[in-house]
Amino acid sequence: MSGQSLLVPGEQSPIRSVPGNIRRPEYVGKPAPAPYTGPEVQTPETVEAMRIAGRIAARAMEEAAKIIAPGVTTDQLDKVAHEYMCDHGAYPSTLGYRGFPKSLCTSVNEVICHGIPDSTVLRDGDIVNLDVTAYIGGVHGDNNATYLVGDVDEESRLLVERTREALDRAIRAVKPGRQINIIGRVIESYAKRFGYGVVRDFTGHGISTSFHSGLIVPHYDSPHATTVMRPGMTFTIEPMLTLGTHEYDLWEDGWTVVTKDRKRTAQFEHTLVVTDDGADILTLP
C-alpha cells in the first residue's frame, strides 16, 4: 500500500451560501432533524421526484470528480458540487445537517466516511470518496463514489474496483419478498474473498422526504436486518470496505471517521427503489 503520510485536519473555508429561493430541508438551522414518521414504501410521484434529486446529485458528483487531480483541495471539490446543485435549484442536503458545515463529504485514504472538505491537498496516489446528496422537490437523492488521484498503487486500485463490484452485486440481490440482510450477506461474502474488512457501524438507510428515515441497511450479514423488501421501498446501499480492520476512530470534529489501523478504505453508494422484480437505481446521471 502507498506509504503516504496520514491525514490531519485542514482549514475550513466559510460556509457557502444558498440562494434564498431554494427550498431548505426542515432540519437546516436545527440541531437535529425531526423523526421520520412516514412510510417506507413511496408513491410513484415521490419516486419520480427522487429520481430528479438523484440525477442532480449524480451530476454534481461527476462535475466535482472532473477536477480531481494532485494539487486540488477537497474544498475546491465542495465548491464545484455546491454550485452545481444550487444552479439546478437543489439544496446540498449535508449543509447544515446536524451542523455539518459543507455541501458534500470528501473522504481521503483512511477516512471511512464523513470527511469535511477543507484545505487538504490531494496527492498523487491518493484515493478520495465524494458523497453528494441533493434535496429538491421535497425529497433527497444520495450517492457516492471513490476516485483515484493520479498514479495509484495496485492494492488501492483493486480495493476501489472491488468495492464498486460489491455495490453492484448487492443491488442485483434486491428483490421484493427478500429480507434486507441479503444485501449485507452478498457484500460480506464477496469482501471476505479478498480479506477486506466490512464496516459495520455505518450503514445504508431509508431515504425519501427524510434524509435518513430510520430504516437501516447493514453491509454485513446481520441477523437483525429482517425487514422484508417491498415494491416502492426506497433506500441506499453504500458498502465501505477496508484493507484492514473495520474498527474506527472519530476525529475531534465529531464527523471524520478513520480506520483504527489507518489502512485505506473505499465506498460506493446509490439510492434505489425496490421494483416488482428487482431494483431501479435513482442516482444515475
PDB file of C-alpha atoms in Angstrom:
ATOM      1  CA  MET A   1       0.000   0.000   0.000  1.00  0.00           C
ATOM      2  CA  SER A   2       1.044   3.588  -0.520  1.00  0.00           C
ATOM      3  CA  GLY A   3       3.396   4.871   2.157  1.00  0.00           C
ATOM      4  CA  GLN A   4       1.842   8.341   2.173  1.00  0.00           C
ATOM      5  CA  SER A   5       1.634  10.221   5.450  1.00  0.00           C
ATOM      6  CA  LEU A   6      -1.636  10.112   7.381  1.00  0.00           C
ATOM      7  CA  LEU A   7      -4.234  12.818   7.075  1.00  0.00           C
ATOM      8  CA  VAL A   8      -4.615  15.681   9.509  1.00  0.00           C
ATOM      9  CA  PRO A   9      -7.467  18.221   9.653  1.00  0.00           C
ATOM     10  CA  GLY A  10      -7.082  21.223   7.348  1.00  0.00           C
ATOM     11  CA  GLU A  11      -8.568  24.697   7.490  1.00  0.00           C
ATOM     12  CA  GLN A  12     -12.219  25.102   6.541  1.00  0.00           C
ATOM     13  CA  SER A  13     -13.462  27.908   4.328  1.00  0.00           C
ATOM     14  CA  PRO A  14     -16.519  29.971   5.328  1.00  0.00           C
ATOM     15  CA  ILE A  15     -19.882  28.249   4.959  1.00  0.00           C
ATOM     16  CA  ARG A  16     -21.173  28.648   1.410  1.00  0.00           C
ATOM     17  CA  SER A  17     -24.450  30.479   0.808  1.00  0.00           C
ATOM     18  CA  VAL A  18     -27.515  29.020  -0.894  1.00  0.00           C
ATOM     19  CA  PRO A  19     -29.880  31.258  -2.899  1.00  0.00           C
ATOM     20  CA  GLY A  20     -32.922  32.224  -0.886  1.00  0.00           C
ATOM     21  CA  ASN A  21     -35.366  30.856  -3.455  1.00  0.00           C
ATOM     22  CA  ILE A  22     -34.122  27.278  -2.968  1.00  0.00           C
ATOM     23  CA  ARG A  23     -36.227  25.232  -0.558  1.00  0.00           C
ATOM     24  CA  ARG A  24     -34.386  24.094   2.570  1.00  0.00           C
ATOM     25  CA  PRO A  25     -34.876  20.746   4.313  1.00  0.00           C
ATOM     26  CA  GLU A  26     -36.669  21.123   7.639  1.00  0.00           C
ATOM     27  CA  TYR A  27     -33.534  20.368   9.671  1.00  0.00           C
ATOM     28  CA  VAL A  28     -31.487  23.355   8.470  1.00  0.00           C
ATOM     29  CA  GLY A  29     -30.795  25.643  11.424  1.00  0.00           C
ATOM     30  CA  LYS A  30     -31.802  22.940  13.930  1.00  0.00           C
ATOM     31  CA  PRO A  31     -29.570  20.625  15.986  1.00  0.00           C
ATOM     32  CA  ALA A  32     -31.225  17.510  14.536  1.00  0.00           C
ATOM     33  CA  PRO A  33     -33.884  16.526  12.012  1.00  0.00           C
ATOM     34  CA  ALA A  34     -37.437  15.744  13.017  1.00  0.00           C
ATOM     35  CA  PRO A  35     -38.026  11.979  13.337  1.00  0.00           C
ATOM     36  CA  TYR A  36     -39.437  10.444  10.163  1.00  0.00           C
ATOM     37  CA  THR A  37     -42.953   9.097  10.627  1.00  0.00           C
ATOM     38  CA  GLY A  38     -43.866   8.406   7.008  1.00  0.00           C
ATOM     39  CA  PRO A  39     -43.957   5.120   5.092  1.00  0.00           C
ATOM     40  CA  GLU A  40     -41.005   3.125   3.764  1.00  0.00           C
ATOM     41  CA  VAL A  41     -42.991   2.406   0.590  1.00  0.00           C
ATOM     42  CA  GLN A  42     -43.267   5.566  -1.505  1.00  0.00           C
ATOM     43  CA  THR A  43     -45.831   6.696  -4.058  1.00  0.00           C
ATOM     44  CA  PRO A  44     -44.858   6.708  -7.737  1.00  0.00           C
ATOM     45  CA  GLU A  45     -44.886  10.524  -7.579  1.00  0.00           C
ATOM     46  CA  THR A  46     -42.381  10.563  -4.711  1.00  0.00           C
ATOM     47  CA  VAL A  47     -40.160   8.057  -6.517  1.00  0.00           C
ATOM     48  CA  GLU A  48     -40.103  10.214  -9.652  1.00  0.00           C
ATOM     49  CA  ALA A  49     -39.249  13.290  -7.562  1.00  0.00           C
ATOM     50  CA  MET A  50     -36.395  11.290  -6.008  1.00  0.00           C
ATOM     51  CA  ARG A  51     -35.177  10.389  -9.483  1.00  0.00           C
ATOM     52  CA  ILE A  52     -34.828  14.103 -10.236  1.00  0.00           C
ATOM     53  CA  ALA A  53     -32.985  14.731  -6.960  1.00  0.00           C
ATOM     54  CA  GLY A  54     -30.814  11.666  -7.545  1.00  0.00           C
ATOM     55  CA  ARG A  55     -29.887  12.780 -11.059  1.00  0.00           C
ATOM     56  CA  ILE A  56     -28.782  16.198  -9.780  1.00  0.00           C
ATOM     57  CA  ALA A  57     -26.732  14.587  -7.008  1.00  0.00           C
ATOM     58  CA  ALA A  58     -25.088  12.213  -9.500  1.00  0.00           C
ATOM     59  CA  ARG A  59     -24.255  15.014 -11.918  1.00  0.00           C
ATOM     60  CA  ALA A  60     -22.925  17.243  -9.132  1.00  0.00           C
ATOM     61  CA  MET A  61     -20.639  14.399  -8.079  1.00  0.00           C
ATOM     62  CA  GLU A  62     -19.493  13.934 -11.674  1.00  0.00           C
ATOM     63  CA  GLU A  63     -18.725  17.642 -12.024  1.00  0.00           C
ATOM     64  CA  ALA A  64     -16.650  17.653  -8.846  1.00  0.00           C
ATOM     65  CA  ALA A  65     -14.864  14.470  -9.911  1.00  0.00           C
ATOM     66  CA  LYS A  66     -13.759  16.111 -13.162  1.00  0.00           C
ATOM     67  CA  ILE A  67     -11.310  18.331 -11.263  1.00  0.00           C
ATOM     68  CA  ILE A  68      -9.823  15.564  -9.092  1.00  0.00           C
ATOM     69  CA  ALA A  69      -6.048  15.730  -9.545  1.00  0.00           C
ATOM     70  CA  PRO A  70      -2.907  16.105  -7.452  1.00  0.00           C
ATOM     71  CA  GLY A  71      -2.788  19.640  -6.018  1.00  0.00           C
ATOM     72  CA  VAL A  72      -6.563  20.144  -5.833  1.00  0.00           C
ATOM     73  CA  THR A  73      -8.034  20.768  -2.376  1.00  0.00           C
ATOM     74  CA  THR A  74     -11.084  18.993  -1.031  1.00  0.00           C
ATOM     75  CA  ASP A  75     -12.626  22.443  -0.504  1.00  0.00           C
ATOM     76  CA  GLN A  76     -12.427  23.027  -4.261  1.00  0.00           C
ATOM     77  CA  LEU A  77     -14.411  19.815  -4.784  1.00  0.00           C
ATOM     78  CA  ASP A  78     -17.021  21.096  -2.361  1.00  0.00           C
ATOM     79  CA  LYS A  79     -17.285  24.385  -4.248  1.00  0.00           C
ATOM     80  CA  VAL A  80     -17.959  22.664  -7.577  1.00  0.00           C
ATOM     81  CA  ALA A  81     -20.642  20.344  -6.197  1.00  0.00           C
ATOM     82  CA  HIS A  82     -22.253  23.151  -4.183  1.00  0.00           C
ATOM     83  CA  GLU A  83     -22.501  25.447  -7.185  1.00  0.00           C
ATOM     84  CA  TYR A  84     -23.853  22.696  -9.442  1.00  0.00           C
ATOM     85  CA  MET A  85     -26.653  21.810  -7.030  1.00  0.00           C
ATOM     86  CA  CYS A  86     -27.597  25.433  -6.415  1.00  0.00           C
ATOM     87  CA  ASP A  87     -27.508  26.222 -10.138  1.00  0.00           C
ATOM     88  CA  HIS A  88     -30.017  23.410 -10.674  1.00  0.00           C
ATOM     89  CA  GLY A  89     -32.378  24.502  -7.905  1.00  0.00           C
ATOM     90  CA  ALA A  90     -31.306  21.885  -5.359  1.00  0.00           C
ATOM     91  CA  TYR A  91     -30.165  22.293  -1.765  1.00  0.00           C
ATOM     92  CA  PRO A  92     -26.993  20.375  -0.740  1.00  0.00           C
ATOM     93  CA  SER A  93     -28.501  18.010   1.832  1.00  0.00           C
ATOM     94  CA  THR A  94     -25.399  17.720   4.019  1.00  0.00           C
ATOM     95  CA  LEU A  95     -25.104  21.501   4.500  1.00  0.00           C
ATOM     96  CA  GLY A  96     -26.438  22.123   7.988  1.00  0.00           C
ATOM     97  CA  TYR A  97     -27.434  18.505   8.623  1.00  0.00           C
ATOM     98  CA  ARG A  98     -26.747  18.099  12.361  1.00  0.00           C
ATOM     99  CA  GLY A  99     -24.364  21.020  11.960  1.00  0.00           C
ATOM    100  CA  PHE A 100     -22.269  19.569   9.127  1.00  0.00           C
ATOM    101  CA  PRO A 101     -20.593  22.621   7.557  1.00  0.00           C
ATOM    102  CA  LYS A 102     -20.151  21.625   3.909  1.00  0.00           C
ATOM    103  CA  SER A 103     -22.077  20.561   0.817  1.00  0.00           C
ATOM    104  CA  LEU A 104     -20.539  17.131   0.315  1.00  0.00           C
ATOM    105  CA  CYS A 105     -18.274  14.721   2.194  1.00  0.00           C
ATOM    106  CA  THR A 106     -14.716  14.162   0.968  1.00  0.00           C
ATOM    107  CA  SER A 107     -13.139  11.058   2.499  1.00  0.00           C
ATOM    108  CA  VAL A 108      -9.481  10.558   1.590  1.00  0.00           C
ATOM    109  CA  ASN A 109      -7.462   7.330   2.007  1.00  0.00           C
ATOM    110  CA  GLU A 110      -8.028   6.103   5.596  1.00  0.00           C
ATOM    111  CA  VAL A 111     -11.214   8.157   6.064  1.00  0.00           C
ATOM    112  CA  ILE A 112     -14.179   5.760   6.031  1.00  0.00           C
ATOM    113  CA  CYS A 113     -16.852   8.428   5.716  1.00  0.00           C
ATOM    114  CA  HIS A 114     -17.992  11.966   6.608  1.00  0.00           C
ATOM    115  CA  GLY A 115     -14.719  13.741   5.833  1.00  0.00           C
ATOM    116  CA  ILE A 116     -15.183  17.525   5.902  1.00  0.00           C
ATOM    117  CA  PRO A 117     -13.876  19.428   2.845  1.00  0.00           C
ATOM    118  CA  ASP A 118     -11.091  21.817   3.804  1.00  0.00           C
ATOM    119  CA  SER A 119      -7.631  22.948   2.731  1.00  0.00           C
ATOM    120  CA  THR A 120      -6.384  19.341   2.446  1.00  0.00           C
ATOM    121  CA  VAL A 121      -4.474  18.960  -0.831  1.00  0.00           C
ATOM    122  CA  LEU A 122      -4.950  15.764  -2.820  1.00  0.00           C
ATOM    123  CA  ARG A 123      -1.664  13.995  -3.555  1.00  0.00           C
ATOM    124  CA  ASP A 124      -0.598  11.707  -6.354  1.00  0.00           C
ATOM    125  CA  GLY A 125      -1.541   8.178  -5.256  1.00  0.00           C
ATOM    126  CA  ASP A 126      -4.457   9.161  -3.006  1.00  0.00           C
ATOM    127  CA  ILE A 127      -7.975   7.815  -3.260  1.00  0.00           C
ATOM    128  CA  VAL A 128     -10.910  10.081  -2.415  1.00  0.00           C
ATOM    129  CA  ASN A 129     -14.600   9.389  -1.897  1.00  0.00           C
ATOM    130  CA  LEU A 130     -17.166  12.040  -2.824  1.00  0.00           C
ATOM    131  CA  ASP A 131     -20.552  11.697  -1.091  1.00  0.00           C
ATOM    132  CA  VAL A 132     -23.196  14.013  -2.558  1.00  0.00           C
ATOM    133  CA  THR A 133     -26.861  14.344  -1.643  1.00  0.00           C
ATOM    134  CA  ALA A 134     -29.308  16.770  -3.272  1.00  0.00           C
ATOM    135  CA  TYR A 135     -32.659  17.979  -1.926  1.00  0.00           C
ATOM    136  CA  ILE A 136     -35.263  19.230  -4.391  1.00  0.00           C
ATOM    137  CA  GLY A 137     -38.988  18.735  -4.761  1.00  0.00           C
ATOM    138  CA  GLY A 138     -39.212  17.840  -1.085  1.00  0.00           C
ATOM    139  CA  VAL A 139     -37.054  14.701  -1.405  1.00  0.00           C
ATOM    140  CA  HIS A 140     -33.400  13.641  -1.261  1.00  0.00           C
ATOM    141  CA  GLY A 141     -31.144  11.724  -3.656  1.00  0.00           C
ATOM    142  CA  ASP A 142     -27.906  10.343  -2.171  1.00  0.00           C
ATOM    143  CA  ASN A 143     -24.867   8.820  -3.903  1.00  0.00           C
ATOM    144  CA  ASN A 144     -21.120   8.453  -3.529  1.00  0.00           C
ATOM    145  CA  ALA A 145     -18.116   7.030  -5.327  1.00  0.00           C
ATOM    146  CA  THR A 146     -14.386   6.617  -4.732  1.00  0.00           C
ATOM    147  CA  TYR A 147     -11.930   8.076  -7.241  1.00  0.00           C
ATOM    148  CA  LEU A 148      -8.231   7.600  -7.960  1.00  0.00           C
ATOM    149  CA  VAL A 149      -5.888  10.583  -7.743  1.00  0.00           C
ATOM    150  CA  GLY A 150      -3.067  10.306 -10.255  1.00  0.00           C
ATOM    151  CA  ASP A 151      -0.972   7.133 -10.179  1.00  0.00           C
ATOM    152  CA  VAL A 152      -2.487   4.868  -7.508  1.00  0.00           C
ATOM    153  CA  ASP A 153      -0.906   1.633  -6.227  1.00  0.00           C
ATOM    154  CA  GLU A 154      -2.399  -1.682  -7.275  1.00  0.00           C
ATOM    155  CA  GLU A 155      -3.693  -2.624  -3.825  1.00  0.00           C
ATOM    156  CA  SER A 156      -5.707   0.588  -3.545  1.00  0.00           C
ATOM    157  CA  ARG A 157      -6.922   0.378  -7.141  1.00  0.00           C
ATOM    158  CA  LEU A 158      -8.229  -3.144  -6.592  1.00  0.00           C
ATOM    159  CA  LEU A 159      -9.929  -2.096  -3.347  1.00  0.00           C
ATOM    160  CA  VAL A 160     -11.798   0.629  -5.218  1.00  0.00           C
ATOM    161  CA  GLU A 161     -12.721  -1.648  -8.114  1.00  0.00           C
ATOM    162  CA  ARG A 162     -13.965  -4.416  -5.813  1.00  0.00           C
ATOM    163  CA  THR A 163     -15.967  -2.052  -3.616  1.00  0.00           C
ATOM    164  CA  ARG A 164     -17.810  -0.873  -6.714  1.00  0.00           C
ATOM    165  CA  GLU A 165     -18.430  -4.509  -7.625  1.00  0.00           C
ATOM    166  CA  ALA A 166     -19.728  -5.196  -4.095  1.00  0.00           C
ATOM    167  CA  LEU A 167     -22.328  -2.462  -4.558  1.00  0.00           C
ATOM    168  CA  ASP A 168     -23.339  -3.816  -7.966  1.00  0.00           C
ATOM    169  CA  ARG A 169     -23.755  -7.332  -6.552  1.00  0.00           C
ATOM    170  CA  ALA A 170     -25.804  -6.030  -3.630  1.00  0.00           C
ATOM    171  CA  ILE A 171     -28.154  -4.140  -5.949  1.00  0.00           C
ATOM    172  CA  ARG A 172     -28.670  -7.291  -8.008  1.00  0.00           C
ATOM    173  CA  ALA A 173     -29.658  -9.123  -4.809  1.00  0.00           C
ATOM    174  CA  VAL A 174     -32.553  -6.742  -4.130  1.00  0.00           C
ATOM    175  CA  LYS A 175     -35.881  -8.487  -4.734  1.00  0.00           C
ATOM    176  CA  PRO A 176     -39.311  -7.979  -3.188  1.00  0.00           C
ATOM    177  CA  GLY A 177     -40.022 -10.616  -0.556  1.00  0.00           C
ATOM    178  CA  ARG A 178     -36.379 -10.925   0.491  1.00  0.00           C
ATOM    179  CA  GLN A 179     -35.115  -9.659   3.831  1.00  0.00           C
ATOM    180  CA  ILE A 180     -32.798  -6.649   3.913  1.00  0.00           C
ATOM    181  CA  ASN A 181     -29.986  -8.826   5.311  1.00  0.00           C
ATOM    182  CA  ILE A 182     -29.456 -10.432   1.884  1.00  0.00           C
ATOM    183  CA  ILE A 183     -27.748  -7.163   0.918  1.00  0.00           C
ATOM    184  CA  GLY A 184     -25.141  -7.418   3.662  1.00  0.00           C
ATOM    185  CA  ARG A 185     -24.726 -11.155   3.134  1.00  0.00           C
ATOM    186  CA  VAL A 186     -23.801 -10.618  -0.511  1.00  0.00           C
ATOM    187  CA  ILE A 187     -21.383  -7.768   0.279  1.00  0.00           C
ATOM    188  CA  GLU A 188     -19.676  -9.538   3.171  1.00  0.00           C
ATOM    189  CA  SER A 189     -19.235 -12.836   1.343  1.00  0.00           C
ATOM    190  CA  TYR A 190     -17.661 -11.046  -1.623  1.00  0.00           C
ATOM    191  CA  ALA A 191     -15.365  -8.876   0.541  1.00  0.00           C
ATOM    192  CA  LYS A 192     -14.137 -11.903   2.503  1.00  0.00           C
ATOM    193  CA  ARG A 193     -12.721 -13.400  -0.697  1.00  0.00           C
ATOM    194  CA  PHE A 194     -10.070 -10.674  -0.619  1.00  0.00           C
ATOM    195  CA  GLY A 195      -9.586 -10.388   3.150  1.00  0.00           C
ATOM    196  CA  TYR A 196     -11.243  -6.954   3.294  1.00  0.00           C
ATOM    197  CA  GLY A 197     -12.899  -5.551   6.362  1.00  0.00           C
ATOM    198  CA  VAL A 198     -16.572  -4.587   6.091  1.00  0.00           C
ATOM    199  CA  VAL A 199     -17.550  -1.513   8.104  1.00  0.00           C
ATOM    200  CA  ARG A 200     -20.432  -2.368  10.440  1.00  0.00           C
ATOM    201  CA  ASP A 201     -21.340   0.798  12.334  1.00  0.00           C
ATOM    202  CA  PHE A 202     -22.154   2.962   9.300  1.00  0.00           C
ATOM    203  CA  THR A 203     -24.893   1.671   7.062  1.00  0.00           C
ATOM    204  CA  GLY A 204     -27.257   2.289   4.209  1.00  0.00           C
ATOM    205  CA  HIS A 205     -30.556   3.899   5.144  1.00  0.00           C
ATOM    206  CA  GLY A 206     -34.103   4.613   4.150  1.00  0.00           C
ATOM    207  CA  ILE A 207     -34.465   7.888   2.280  1.00  0.00           C
ATOM    208  CA  SER A 208     -37.265   9.918   0.694  1.00  0.00           C
ATOM    209  CA  THR A 209     -38.677  13.138   2.157  1.00  0.00           C
ATOM    210  CA  SER A 210     -36.290  12.419   5.046  1.00  0.00           C
ATOM    211  CA  PHE A 211     -32.509  12.218   4.579  1.00  0.00           C
ATOM    212  CA  HIS A 212     -32.486   9.176   6.922  1.00  0.00           C
ATOM    213  CA  SER A 213     -35.831   7.517   7.578  1.00  0.00           C
ATOM    214  CA  GLY A 214     -34.769   5.123  10.332  1.00  0.00           C
ATOM    215  CA  LEU A 215     -34.595   2.046   8.096  1.00  0.00           C
ATOM    216  CA  ILE A 216     -31.109   0.542   8.432  1.00  0.00           C
ATOM    217  CA  VAL A 217     -29.376  -1.369   5.629  1.00  0.00           C
ATOM    218  CA  PRO A 218     -26.289  -3.156   7.056  1.00  0.00           C
ATOM    219  CA  HIS A 219     -23.444  -4.160   4.763  1.00  0.00           C
ATOM    220  CA  TYR A 220     -22.696  -7.330   6.701  1.00  0.00           C
ATOM    221  CA  ASP A 221     -24.954 -10.328   7.311  1.00  0.00           C
ATOM    222  CA  SER A 222     -26.922  -9.009  10.292  1.00  0.00           C
ATOM    223  CA  PRO A 223     -29.490 -11.356  11.879  1.00  0.00           C
ATOM    224  CA  HIS A 224     -31.420  -8.267  12.970  1.00  0.00           C
ATOM    225  CA  ALA A 225     -31.981  -6.902   9.432  1.00  0.00           C
ATOM    226  CA  THR A 226     -35.204  -8.830   8.903  1.00  0.00           C
ATOM    227  CA  THR A 227     -37.269  -6.112   7.217  1.00  0.00           C
ATOM    228  CA  VAL A 228     -38.838  -7.596   4.103  1.00  0.00           C
ATOM    229  CA  MET A 229     -38.328  -5.598   0.926  1.00  0.00           C
ATOM    230  CA  ARG A 230     -41.499  -4.442  -0.841  1.00  0.00           C
ATOM    231  CA  PRO A 231     -42.026  -2.673  -4.166  1.00  0.00           C
ATOM    232  CA  GLY A 232     -41.802   1.078  -3.678  1.00  0.00           C
ATOM    233  CA  MET A 233     -39.372   0.977  -0.753  1.00  0.00           C
ATOM    234  CA  THR A 234     -36.541   3.495  -1.193  1.00  0.00           C
ATOM    235  CA  PHE A 235     -33.153   3.227   0.493  1.00  0.00           C
ATOM    236  CA  THR A 236     -29.425   3.488  -0.071  1.00  0.00           C
ATOM    237  CA  ILE A 237     -26.812   0.770  -0.316  1.00  0.00           C
ATOM    238  CA  GLU A 238     -23.310   2.098   0.381  1.00  0.00           C
ATOM    239  CA  PRO A 239     -20.703  -0.560   1.290  1.00  0.00           C
ATOM    240  CA  MET A 240     -17.494   0.580   2.970  1.00  0.00           C
ATOM    241  CA  LEU A 241     -14.636  -1.915   2.561  1.00  0.00           C
ATOM    242  CA  THR A 242     -11.207  -1.649   4.181  1.00  0.00           C
ATOM    243  CA  LEU A 243      -7.752  -3.100   3.621  1.00  0.00           C
ATOM    244  CA  GLY A 244      -7.608  -3.955   7.320  1.00  0.00           C
ATOM    245  CA  THR A 245      -9.899  -3.705  10.307  1.00  0.00           C
ATOM    246  CA  HIS A 246     -13.492  -2.486  10.217  1.00  0.00           C
ATOM    247  CA  GLU A 247     -12.935  -0.757  13.557  1.00  0.00           C
ATOM    248  CA  TYR A 248     -12.606   3.014  13.549  1.00  0.00           C
ATOM    249  CA  ASP A 249     -11.692   6.196  15.391  1.00  0.00           C
ATOM    250  CA  LEU A 250     -13.558   9.506  15.277  1.00  0.00           C
ATOM    251  CA  TRP A 251     -11.718  12.796  14.879  1.00  0.00           C
ATOM    252  CA  GLU A 252     -12.349  15.626  17.305  1.00  0.00           C
ATOM    253  CA  ASP A 253     -14.529  17.365  14.702  1.00  0.00           C
ATOM    254  CA  GLY A 254     -17.211  14.799  15.547  1.00  0.00           C
ATOM    255  CA  TRP A 255     -17.608  13.762  11.907  1.00  0.00           C
ATOM    256  CA  THR A 256     -14.454  12.365  10.311  1.00  0.00           C
ATOM    257  CA  VAL A 257     -14.336   8.565  10.711  1.00  0.00           C
ATOM    258  CA  VAL A 258     -10.952   6.889  10.107  1.00  0.00           C
ATOM    259  CA  THR A 259      -9.906   3.249  10.187  1.00  0.00           C
ATOM    260  CA  LYS A 260      -8.354   2.334  13.526  1.00  0.00           C
ATOM    261  CA  ASP A 261      -5.306   0.820  11.803  1.00  0.00           C
ATOM    262  CA  ARG A 262      -5.212   3.777   9.336  1.00  0.00           C
ATOM    263  CA  LYS A 263      -5.342   1.457   6.346  1.00  0.00           C
ATOM    264  CA  ARG A 264      -7.222   2.592   3.288  1.00  0.00           C
ATOM    265  CA  THR A 265     -10.934   2.249   2.698  1.00  0.00           C
ATOM    266  CA  ALA A 266     -13.310   2.726  -0.231  1.00  0.00           C
ATOM    267  CA  GLN A 267     -17.051   3.237  -0.605  1.00  0.00           C
ATOM    268  CA  PHE A 268     -19.734   3.403  -3.311  1.00  0.00           C
ATOM    269  CA  GLU A 269     -23.421   4.285  -2.965  1.00  0.00           C
ATOM    270  CA  HIS A 270     -26.676   4.500  -4.872  1.00  0.00           C
ATOM    271  CA  THR A 271     -30.210   5.398  -3.882  1.00  0.00           C
ATOM    272  CA  LEU A 272     -32.675   2.867  -5.263  1.00  0.00           C
ATOM    273  CA  VAL A 273     -36.318   1.839  -5.266  1.00  0.00           C
ATOM    274  CA  VAL A 274     -37.486  -1.752  -4.998  1.00  0.00           C
ATOM    275  CA  THR A 275     -39.450  -2.777  -8.092  1.00  0.00           C
ATOM    276  CA  ASP A 276     -41.684  -5.760  -8.802  1.00  0.00           C
ATOM    277  CA  ASP A 277     -38.713  -7.787  -9.974  1.00  0.00           C
ATOM    278  CA  GLY A 278     -35.592  -6.115  -8.531  1.00  0.00           C
ATOM    279  CA  ALA A 279     -34.265  -2.599  -8.048  1.00  0.00           C
ATOM    280  CA  ASP A 280     -34.243   0.639 -10.016  1.00  0.00           C
ATOM    281  CA  ILE A 281     -31.307   2.969  -9.363  1.00  0.00           C
ATOM    282  CA  LEU A 282     -32.451   6.567  -8.777  1.00  0.00           C
ATOM    283  CA  THR A 283     -28.988   8.174  -8.699  1.00  0.00           C
ATOM    284  CA  LEU A 284     -27.964   7.891 -12.332  1.00  0.00           C
ATOM    285  CA  PRO A 285     -26.572  10.950 -14.138  1.00  0.00           C
TER     286      PRO A 285
END
